[in-house]
Amino acid sequence: MTVVELVGRDLFLTSTDQSAQVVPVAVTLPSTRRIRLLASISDATQAMGTARMVILTPPQSADGRGGDALPGVVSWAHVAERVSALRTEAVCVALGVPGLQGVNDGFSRSTGDFVLSVIHRRLGDLCPSSTIIERVAGTSFFVVSPSDRTGDGFISEINAVIRQPIETPLGEVVVGCSAGVATGPSRPPLVLLDRADRNLTVALERGTGIFESDEMPRPAATSRGARLGAPLARALVDGGISAHFQPVIELATGRVVEFEALARLDDGSGKCLDAHHIQFRTVANDTGLIKELGERVLVEAIELLSRIQKSFSSHAPRVSLNVSSAELVDRAFADRVISMLGDAGVDPASLQFDLIDVVRPMQRDLVDRTMKSLQLAGVRFAVAGFGNQSGSLLTVRDHEIDVVKLDQAMTAVAKDCQRSTNMLRAVLAVAAELDVTVVAQGIETAEQHELLRHVGCQFAQGTLYSFPLPMSDLALGVDLDLDQLTSHTRPGAPPAPPRNPRERAWAPPTLEMPVMLSSVAL
């Protein structure tokens, strides 16, 4: 092991043996850089006899510390109490140091702590004495000062002092920072802190070195999603989760080739929360409910497959459902799915899982193992949202994907942009070379439908053809009349005539959506 690996991780300590001999040493690293350490040498008793133990630590300062004291983490309530006492207009800087994780990994966690202590001291040296400087998370600080005591260059000065090199016991370190800035009354204090924190979130997403001061409203979807955890947990127990199914159609014929299962949550008012608007799986991942949610939808997907197999002698549509990497890392997932298919007497080749997120490096081996087990049984895999961050060509290459489902944004832009249309053609060409099927999602207008036919896309899905519907409302074995559907969505076209209720599976978007969003304020 290298000295860097030894010092500061699990061995940042000194020997408790009173007889230990402590001597200063200088160590030359492979880079030829020399560092000074203290070696505590003592004997340790083992089963096979006595062994010599050497513990290496950075040299301590005269007061017994390895550097400046690491500032403790305080609560928002503590910071708010101090901010409230200012009783004036204040500038609040929510400061993040994202590079600290790299310091922890490349040097040691003790080095990361040393860097944080230096940053804290530098902020104290820079800011007026009345400034509040508190650490509120691992790598996050609040810096709050009366606005009349900070000049226009205050934020730039903060950035400059943090970026200055820091000499640690293990070598020189340089880190960057990002910040969210808010100015306003110090009362109510939590409002000021929350505004700065939201701006910090945006700044971190935009990159290190960004200082964001615009007013950033809290995303409505995030607010609703945070409140969905408890209703989702109750619904999984009480049977309030169900699956609705949206068809994927062949553009040349109108034939339904697939039904995609989408989770719905019954809020108790007779209406449903729609997975298109509320990201159930994101909330389920955060709350540890992802396995229960996925299995509930899978049960209904297999039930629909069983009905389809009894209704079709050939050309039976598949059923697909979303799956996350968090589910695929479960070693028992593949066996559980194969067992459920076998118990229902369903052909595994009729089931398809749509990957909805990026497989991280630490997940890859387990995900590959699960996918290969299912693929050997005949189960197909698709990449959902292809063209955005979660769906990429590397995913198609690395995981032997059968289908790519184009993100709605690709077709929404393509209809008005020649460059985007050319990109759509290129994706279709690459998919053909890889022998991968392409499905365009989110089709809502006749113009999008015509564009897909023009560029040669074979399959599509969207509200133009059908809204997601409960299993009882699906018209199995009925082809869509595409000419009739698209004619009523063209500009100036007359409204669609009333349809027989049995045809609700193919209701055009001019009719009332059968799956409505809840009006309950989550």
mmCIF file of N, CA, C and O in Angstrom, residues 307-346:
data_model
loop_
_atom_site.group_PDB
_atom_site.id
_atom_site.type_symbol
_atom_site.label_atom_id
_atom_site.label_comp_id
_atom_site.label_asym_id
_atom_site.label_seq_id
_atom_site.Cartn_x
_atom_site.Cartn_y
_atom_site.Cartn_z
ATOM 1 N N ARG A 307 -54.185 -13.032 -20.665
ATOM 2 C CA ARG A 307 -55.406 -12.800 -21.455
ATOM 3 C C ARG A 307 -55.075 -12.717 -22.943
ATOM 4 O O ARG A 307 -55.838 -13.219 -23.785
ATOM 5 N N ILE A 308 -53.969 -12.066 -23.260
ATOM 6 C CA ILE A 308 -53.596 -11.921 -24.671
ATOM 7 C C ILE A 308 -53.324 -13.281 -25.291
ATOM 8 O O ILE A 308 -53.752 -13.566 -26.422
ATOM 9 N N GLN A 309 -52.608 -14.145 -24.555
ATOM 10 C CA GLN A 309 -52.293 -15.468 -25.096
ATOM 11 C C GLN A 309 -53.552 -16.285 -25.371
ATOM 12 O O GLN A 309 -53.585 -17.121 -26.283
ATOM 13 N N LYS A 310 -54.616 -16.040 -24.624
ATOM 14 C CA LYS A 310 -55.870 -16.758 -24.850
ATOM 15 C C LYS A 310 -56.663 -16.164 -26.007
ATOM 16 O O LYS A 310 -57.549 -16.823 -26.555
ATOM 17 N N SER A 311 -56.341 -14.910 -26.382
ATOM 18 C CA SER A 311 -57.123 -14.217 -27.414
ATOM 19 C C SER A 311 -56.460 -14.241 -28.786
ATOM 20 O O SER A 311 -57.128 -13.990 -29.789
ATOM 21 N N PHE A 312 -55.164 -14.504 -28.863
ATOM 22 C CA PHE A 312 -54.429 -14.433 -30.131
ATOM 23 C C PHE A 312 -53.812 -15.788 -30.460
ATOM 24 O O PHE A 312 -53.222 -16.443 -29.596
ATOM 25 N N SER A 313 -53.932 -16.149 -31.714
ATOM 26 C CA SER A 313 -53.238 -17.349 -32.182
ATOM 27 C C SER A 313 -51.897 -16.994 -32.806
ATOM 28 O O SER A 313 -50.999 -17.832 -32.894
ATOM 29 N N SER A 314 -51.761 -15.760 -33.277
ATOM 30 C CA SER A 314 -50.496 -15.283 -33.854
ATOM 31 C C SER A 314 -50.451 -13.767 -33.742
ATOM 32 O O SER A 314 -51.477 -13.117 -33.512
ATOM 33 N N HIS A 315 -49.244 -13.200 -33.920
ATOM 34 C CA HIS A 315 -49.045 -11.746 -33.877
ATOM 35 C C HIS A 315 -49.591 -11.124 -32.590
ATOM 36 O O HIS A 315 -50.186 -10.039 -32.610
ATOM 37 N N ALA A 316 -49.422 -11.834 -31.478
ATOM 38 C CA ALA A 316 -49.910 -11.307 -30.203
ATOM 39 C C ALA A 316 -49.023 -10.147 -29.754
ATOM 40 O O ALA A 316 -47.798 -10.200 -29.861
ATOM 41 N N PRO A 317 -49.616 -9.058 -29.261
ATOM 42 C CA PRO A 317 -48.807 -7.938 -28.767
ATOM 43 C C PRO A 317 -48.052 -8.317 -27.493
ATOM 44 O O PRO A 317 -48.512 -9.131 -26.693
ATOM 45 N N ARG A 318 -46.885 -7.711 -27.329
ATOM 46 C CA ARG A 318 -46.121 -7.866 -26.100
ATOM 47 C C ARG A 318 -46.697 -6.942 -25.025
ATOM 48 O O ARG A 318 -47.493 -6.056 -25.313
ATOM 49 N N VAL A 319 -46.202 -7.109 -23.807
ATOM 50 C CA VAL A 319 -46.492 -6.179 -22.715
ATOM 51 C C VAL A 319 -45.149 -5.732 -22.134
ATOM 52 O O VAL A 319 -44.262 -6.556 -21.882
ATOM 53 N N SER A 320 -45.005 -4.432 -21.960
ATOM 54 C CA SER A 320 -43.757 -3.890 -21.412
ATOM 55 C C SER A 320 -44.047 -3.133 -20.126
ATOM 56 O O SER A 320 -45.173 -2.682 -19.892
ATOM 57 N N LEU A 321 -43.036 -2.989 -19.311
ATOM 58 C CA LEU A 321 -43.134 -2.179 -18.101
ATOM 59 C C LEU A 321 -41.759 -1.639 -17.758
ATOM 60 O O LEU A 321 -40.735 -2.210 -18.142
ATOM 61 N N ASN A 322 -41.745 -0.519 -17.055
ATOM 62 C CA ASN A 322 -40.492 0.126 -16.698
ATOM 63 C C ASN A 322 -39.765 -0.651 -15.613
ATOM 64 O O ASN A 322 -40.387 -1.270 -14.743
ATOM 65 N N VAL A 323 -38.433 -0.587 -15.664
ATOM 66 C CA VAL A 323 -37.610 -1.199 -14.632
ATOM 67 C C VAL A 323 -36.422 -0.279 -14.383
ATOM 68 O O VAL A 323 -35.910 0.358 -15.302
ATOM 69 N N SER A 324 -36.012 -0.171 -13.143
ATOM 70 C CA SER A 324 -34.880 0.678 -12.787
ATOM 71 C C SER A 324 -33.673 -0.178 -12.444
ATOM 72 O O SER A 324 -33.794 -1.377 -12.135
ATOM 73 N N SER A 325 -32.506 0.444 -12.474
ATOM 74 C CA SER A 325 -31.284 -0.280 -12.124
ATOM 75 C C SER A 325 -31.325 -0.739 -10.672
ATOM 76 O O SER A 325 -30.723 -1.760 -10.322
ATOM 77 N N ALA A 326 -32.054 -0.001 -9.820
ATOM 78 C CA ALA A 326 -32.171 -0.402 -8.417
ATOM 79 C C ALA A 326 -32.869 -1.751 -8.280
ATOM 80 O O ALA A 326 -32.600 -2.502 -7.330
ATOM 81 N N GLU A 327 -33.774 -2.080 -9.201
ATOM 82 C CA GLU A 327 -34.427 -3.388 -9.184
ATOM 83 C C GLU A 327 -33.530 -4.463 -9.777
ATOM 84 O O GLU A 327 -33.484 -5.596 -9.293
ATOM 85 N N LEU A 328 -32.788 -4.104 -10.816
ATOM 86 C CA LEU A 328 -31.966 -5.104 -11.509
ATOM 87 C C LEU A 328 -30.750 -5.531 -10.706
ATOM 88 O O LEU A 328 -30.165 -6.586 -10.984
ATOM 89 N N VAL A 329 -30.307 -4.732 -9.727
ATOM 90 C CA VAL A 329 -29.171 -5.155 -8.914
ATOM 91 C C VAL A 329 -29.575 -6.204 -7.884
ATOM 92 O O VAL A 329 -28.710 -6.834 -7.265
ATOM 93 N N ASP A 330 -30.860 -6.422 -7.716
ATOM 94 C CA ASP A 330 -31.346 -7.454 -6.802
ATOM 95 C C ASP A 330 -31.027 -8.827 -7.390
ATOM 96 O O ASP A 330 -31.496 -9.183 -8.474
ATOM 97 N N ARG A 331 -30.232 -9.602 -6.682
ATOM 98 C CA ARG A 331 -29.800 -10.912 -7.204
ATOM 99 C C ARG A 331 -30.969 -11.874 -7.414
ATOM 100 O O ARG A 331 -30.881 -12.801 -8.206
ATOM 101 N N ALA A 332 -32.056 -11.663 -6.698
ATOM 102 C CA ALA A 332 -33.199 -12.572 -6.812
ATOM 103 C C ALA A 332 -34.218 -12.101 -7.837
ATOM 104 O O ALA A 332 -35.220 -12.797 -8.071
ATOM 105 N N PHE A 333 -34.003 -10.949 -8.481
ATOM 106 C CA PHE A 333 -35.012 -10.374 -9.365
ATOM 107 C C PHE A 333 -35.317 -11.290 -10.542
ATOM 108 O O PHE A 333 -36.483 -11.577 -10.846
ATOM 109 N N ALA A 334 -34.283 -11.769 -11.217
ATOM 110 C CA ALA A 334 -34.499 -12.601 -12.408
ATOM 111 C C ALA A 334 -35.248 -13.881 -12.055
ATOM 112 O O ALA A 334 -36.204 -14.272 -12.745
ATOM 113 N N ASP A 335 -34.837 -14.555 -10.979
ATOM 114 C CA ASP A 335 -35.513 -15.798 -10.586
ATOM 115 C C ASP A 335 -36.973 -15.538 -10.247
ATOM 116 O O ASP A 335 -37.853 -16.356 -10.578
ATOM 117 N N ARG A 336 -37.237 -14.407 -9.605
ATOM 118 C CA ARG A 336 -38.613 -14.087 -9.224
ATOM 119 C C ARG A 336 -39.480 -13.852 -10.455
ATOM 120 O O ARG A 336 -40.620 -14.333 -10.535
ATOM 121 N N VAL A 337 -38.958 -13.113 -11.443
ATOM 122 C CA VAL A 337 -39.723 -12.851 -12.664
ATOM 123 C C VAL A 337 -39.979 -14.136 -13.440
ATOM 124 O O VAL A 337 -41.113 -14.406 -13.877
ATOM 125 N N ILE A 338 -38.956 -14.949 -13.606
ATOM 126 C CA ILE A 338 -39.099 -16.197 -14.361
ATOM 127 C C ILE A 338 -40.087 -17.129 -13.674
ATOM 128 O O ILE A 338 -40.906 -17.804 -14.322
ATOM 129 N N SER A 339 -40.053 -17.157 -12.349
ATOM 130 C CA SER A 339 -40.992 -17.995 -11.606
ATOM 131 C C SER A 339 -42.431 -17.506 -11.796
ATOM 132 O O SER A 339 -43.345 -18.327 -11.999
ATOM 133 N N MET A 340 -42.646 -16.198 -11.759
ATOM 134 C CA MET A 340 -43.996 -15.650 -11.947
ATOM 135 C C MET A 340 -44.518 -15.940 -13.345
ATOM 136 O O MET A 340 -45.695 -16.271 -13.524
ATOM 137 N N LEU A 341 -43.648 -15.834 -14.352
ATOM 138 C CA LEU A 341 -44.061 -16.149 -15.721
ATOM 139 C C LEU A 341 -44.426 -17.618 -15.856
ATOM 140 O O LEU A 341 -45.426 -17.982 -16.506
ATOM 141 N N GLY A 342 -43.614 -18.477 -15.236
ATOM 142 C CA GLY A 342 -43.897 -19.908 -15.301
ATOM 143 C C GLY A 342 -45.201 -20.279 -14.624
ATOM 144 O O GLY A 342 -45.980 -21.087 -15.148
ATOM 145 N N ASP A 343 -45.454 -19.686 -13.456
ATOM 146 C CA ASP A 343 -46.702 -19.989 -12.744
ATOM 147 C C ASP A 343 -47.927 -19.571 -13.546
ATOM 148 O O ASP A 343 -48.985 -20.211 -13.457
ATOM 149 N N ALA A 344 -47.789 -18.494 -14.339
ATOM 150 C CA ALA A 344 -48.913 -18.009 -15.133
ATOM 151 C C ALA A 344 -48.992 -18.671 -16.499
ATOM 152 O O ALA A 344 -49.957 -18.439 -17.238
ATOM 153 N N GLY A 345 -47.988 -19.487 -16.841
ATOM 154 C CA GLY A 345 -47.972 -20.137 -18.150
ATOM 155 C C GLY A 345 -47.782 -19.166 -19.287
ATOM 156 O O GLY A 345 -48.315 -19.367 -20.392
ATOM 157 N N VAL A 346 -47.010 -18.112 -19.056
ATOM 158 C CA VAL A 346 -46.804 -17.052 -20.041
ATOM 159 C C VAL A 346 -45.429 -17.209 -20.683
ATOM 160 O O VAL A 346 -44.435 -17.471 -19.991
#
